[in-house]
Coordinates of C-alpha atoms in Angstrom, one line a residue:
Chain A
K96 CA 109.5 72.5 89.4
A97 CA 108.0 70.6 92.8
G98 CA 105.7 72.9 93.9
V99 CA 105.1 73.5 97.9
T100 CA 104.3 70.3 99.4
Q101 CA 102.8 70.3 103.0
T102 CA 101.7 67.2 104.6
P103 CA 100.1 65.6 105.8
R104 CA 96.3 66.5 104.2
Y105 CA 94.4 65.9 106.6
L106 CA 94.9 65.1 110.4
I107 CA 92.2 64.7 113.4
K108 CA 93.8 65.1 117.1
T109 CA 92.5 65.7 120.4
R110 CA 92.5 68.0 122.8
G111 CA 95.3 68.4 124.5
Q112 CA 97.4 66.8 122.0
Q113 CA 100.3 67.9 119.7
V114 CA 100.6 68.3 116.4
T115 CA 103.6 68.9 113.7
L116 CA 103.4 70.3 110.2
S117 CA 105.7 70.0 107.4
C118 CA 106.7 72.0 104.6
S119 CA 108.7 71.6 102.1
P120 CA 108.7 74.6 99.9
I121 CA 110.3 75.0 96.0
S122 CA 114.0 74.3 95.3
G123 CA 116.3 77.0 96.0
H124 CA 113.6 79.0 97.5
R125 CA 115.0 80.0 101.0
S126 CA 111.7 81.9 103.1
V127 CA 108.9 79.3 104.6
S128 CA 105.9 81.5 105.9
W129 CA 102.7 79.6 107.7
Y130 CA 99.6 80.9 108.2
Q131 CA 96.3 79.5 109.9
Q132 CA 93.0 80.1 107.9
T133 CA 89.3 80.0 110.1
P134 CA 85.9 80.4 109.1
G135 CA 85.7 83.4 111.7
Q136 CA 89.4 85.2 111.4
G137 CA 90.4 84.7 107.9
L138 CA 93.6 83.9 107.0
Q139 CA 96.3 85.1 109.6
F140 CA 100.0 85.0 109.2
L141 CA 101.6 82.9 112.1
F142 CA 105.7 83.4 111.1
E143 CA 108.2 83.3 108.7
Y144 CA 111.8 81.4 108.3
F145 CA 114.7 82.4 106.2
S146 CA 118.0 80.4 106.6
E147 CA 117.0 78.4 109.8
T148 CA 116.1 81.9 111.9
Q149 CA 112.2 83.2 112.6
R150 CA 112.4 86.6 110.7
N151 CA 108.9 87.3 111.5
K152 CA 106.3 86.4 113.7
G153 CA 102.2 86.8 114.0
N154 CA 100.4 87.5 117.3
F155 CA 99.5 83.6 118.0
P156 CA 100.5 82.3 122.0
G157 CA 103.5 80.5 122.3
R158 CA 102.0 77.4 121.8
F159 CA 102.4 77.4 118.0
S160 CA 106.3 77.4 117.1
G161 CA 108.4 76.2 113.8
R162 CA 111.8 75.7 112.3
Q163 CA 113.4 75.6 109.7
F164 CA 116.2 73.2 108.6
S165 CA 119.2 73.7 106.3
N166 CA 117.7 72.2 103.3
S167 CA 114.6 75.0 103.8
R168 CA 111.8 72.4 105.1
S169 CA 109.9 73.9 107.7
E170 CA 108.0 72.7 110.6
M171 CA 105.4 74.0 112.4
N172 CA 103.9 72.5 116.0
V173 CA 101.1 73.2 117.9
S174 CA 101.3 71.5 121.7
T175 CA 98.6 71.2 123.5
L176 CA 95.6 72.0 121.1
E177 CA 92.3 73.7 121.6
L178 CA 89.3 73.5 119.5
G179 CA 90.2 76.3 118.6
D180 CA 93.0 75.6 116.8
S181 CA 90.9 73.9 114.3
A182 CA 92.1 75.1 110.8
L183 CA 93.6 75.0 107.3
Y184 CA 97.3 75.9 108.0
L185 CA 99.1 76.7 104.7
C186 CA 102.8 77.2 103.7
A187 CA 104.1 79.5 101.2
S188 CA 107.4 79.5 99.6
S189 CA 109.3 82.4 98.2
A190 CA 112.8 83.0 97.1
G191 CA 113.3 85.6 100.4
G192 CA 114.9 89.0 99.8
T193 CA 113.6 91.4 102.4
G194 CA 110.5 89.9 103.8
G195 CA 108.5 86.6 102.7
M196 CA 105.8 87.9 101.0
N197 CA 107.9 90.4 99.6
T198 CA 108.3 88.7 96.6
E199 CA 106.3 86.2 94.9
A200 CA 105.0 83.5 97.1
F201 CA 104.0 80.0 96.3
F202 CA 101.7 78.5 98.2
G203 CA 100.9 74.8 99.1
Q204 CA 97.4 72.8 99.4
G205 CA 97.4 72.8 103.1
T206 CA 96.9 70.9 106.3
R207 CA 93.4 70.7 107.8
L208 CA 93.5 70.2 110.9
T209 CA 90.8 69.3 112.9
V210 CA 90.5 69.1 117.0
V211 CA 88.1 66.8 118.4
Chain B
K190 CA 87.8 98.9 111.7
N191 CA 89.8 96.1 110.1
E192 CA 92.9 97.5 108.4
V193 CA 92.3 96.2 105.4
E194 CA 88.8 96.1 103.6
Q195 CA 87.5 93.8 100.4
S196 CA 84.4 94.4 98.5
P197 CA 81.9 93.1 97.9
Q198 CA 81.9 90.1 100.2
N199 CA 80.2 88.3 97.9
L200 CA 79.4 88.7 93.6
T201 CA 77.6 86.4 91.8
A202 CA 77.8 88.0 88.4
Q203 CA 76.9 85.6 84.5
E204 CA 79.6 84.1 82.7
G205 CA 81.4 87.2 80.4
E206 CA 80.6 90.1 83.0
F207 CA 83.1 92.2 84.0
I208 CA 84.6 92.0 87.6
T209 CA 85.6 94.2 89.5
I210 CA 87.0 93.4 93.1
N211 CA 88.4 96.4 95.5
C212 CA 90.4 96.4 98.4
S213 CA 91.4 99.5 100.7
Y214 CA 93.7 100.1 103.9
S215 CA 95.1 102.0 106.3
V216 CA 98.6 101.3 106.9
G217 CA 101.4 101.9 104.6
I218 CA 102.4 98.9 102.7
S219 CA 105.2 97.8 100.9
A220 CA 103.5 95.7 98.6
L221 CA 100.2 94.3 98.1
H222 CA 98.8 91.0 97.4
W223 CA 96.0 89.2 95.6
L224 CA 95.5 85.8 96.1
Q225 CA 92.7 83.0 94.8
Q226 CA 91.6 80.1 96.6
H227 CA 89.1 77.5 95.1
P228 CA 87.4 75.0 97.3
G229 CA 89.2 72.5 99.2
G230 CA 91.7 75.1 99.9
G231 CA 94.8 75.5 97.7
I232 CA 96.2 79.4 97.3
V233 CA 97.6 80.9 94.5
S234 CA 99.1 84.4 94.2
L235 CA 97.7 86.4 91.0
F236 CA 99.6 89.6 91.5
M237 CA 102.3 91.1 94.0
L238 CA 102.0 95.3 93.4
S239 CA 103.9 97.9 95.3
S240 CA 102.6 100.3 91.9
G241 CA 100.9 101.0 88.7
K242 CA 98.9 98.3 87.2
K243 CA 99.7 94.3 86.1
K244 CA 97.7 92.3 83.4
H245 CA 97.9 88.4 83.7
G246 CA 95.7 87.1 80.6
R247 CA 91.4 87.8 81.7
L248 CA 92.9 89.5 85.0
I249 CA 94.1 92.9 85.6
A250 CA 95.4 94.3 89.0
T251 CA 95.8 97.8 89.7
I252 CA 97.1 100.1 93.2
N253 CA 96.7 103.6 94.1
I254 CA 99.4 104.4 97.1
Q255 CA 98.0 107.4 97.7
E256 CA 94.7 106.5 98.4
K257 CA 95.6 103.0 99.7
H258 CA 93.2 100.9 97.3
S259 CA 93.9 98.2 94.6
S260 CA 91.5 96.8 92.4
L261 CA 90.9 92.9 90.8
H262 CA 89.3 93.3 87.5
I263 CA 88.5 89.8 85.8
T264 CA 87.4 90.3 81.6
A265 CA 85.3 88.2 80.3
S266 CA 84.5 85.7 83.4
H267 CA 84.1 82.4 83.2
P268 CA 82.7 79.4 85.8
R269 CA 86.3 78.5 86.5
D270 CA 87.2 81.9 87.8
S271 CA 84.7 81.3 91.0
A272 CA 86.8 81.4 94.0
V273 CA 87.6 83.8 97.0
Y274 CA 89.9 86.3 96.0
I275 CA 92.2 87.5 99.1
C276 CA 94.0 90.8 99.5
A277 CA 96.7 90.4 101.6
V278 CA 99.4 94.1 102.2
I279 CA 102.7 93.9 103.7
G280 CA 103.2 96.6 106.3
D281 CA 106.3 99.1 105.6
R282 CA 107.4 99.6 109.1
D283 CA 107.7 95.7 110.2
D284 CA 106.9 93.5 107.6
K285 CA 104.0 92.8 109.1
I286 CA 100.9 90.7 107.0
I287 CA 97.1 91.5 107.2
F288 CA 94.7 90.1 105.0
G289 CA 91.2 90.9 104.0
K290 CA 88.2 88.5 104.7
G291 CA 87.9 87.9 100.7
T292 CA 85.4 88.2 98.2
R293 CA 83.5 84.9 97.6
L294 CA 83.2 85.2 93.3
H295 CA 80.2 82.7 91.8
I296 CA 80.1 82.9 88.1
L297 CA 77.0 81.8 86.8
P298 CA 77.0 79.9 82.8

């Protein structure tokens, strides 16, 4: 069974640009959650999608958005990039149920975004 | 005060030692996860707990809901256990996910 796949693995962007990251969950999983990890703030929850609907959202500005497709693949988009958006972005998939992390979650390797 | 506190922040031990990492939280939860993150970033979910105790190989996780506390134990520690261990709780009212800052474990051969 293939794991969670995130693309790209590494990305360098300049301030003001936008970026789209992709996450393909484990086959059969309907929930995809996104997280940001920085040295200062640690891991923070961005949002969770289940069956193409955003089910839960963390405390991030509107520049951070996401979507989920009918095949459960998810993308997150960050517009008007700032230096502080440099981070490791992780996604996790789970079978879903009552909430993304209320069932066992499987993480991707992450996308390391550097904003210069 | 953070809603999820882990201790210690850093831990260095000799191979073979028994390791305990603690997680205390201040909110009502529906579940607690222990995660392992190796250098390079990949995260592995070790345990998901809502009560009691779970064991997987040399790893044991316990949770005391009344005391709002969980521990992760590693028996017969090995250098390959060197990683950051992160506690994450799921709020029982809003499914809000809160992470601890992590415990950096270094096992010396």
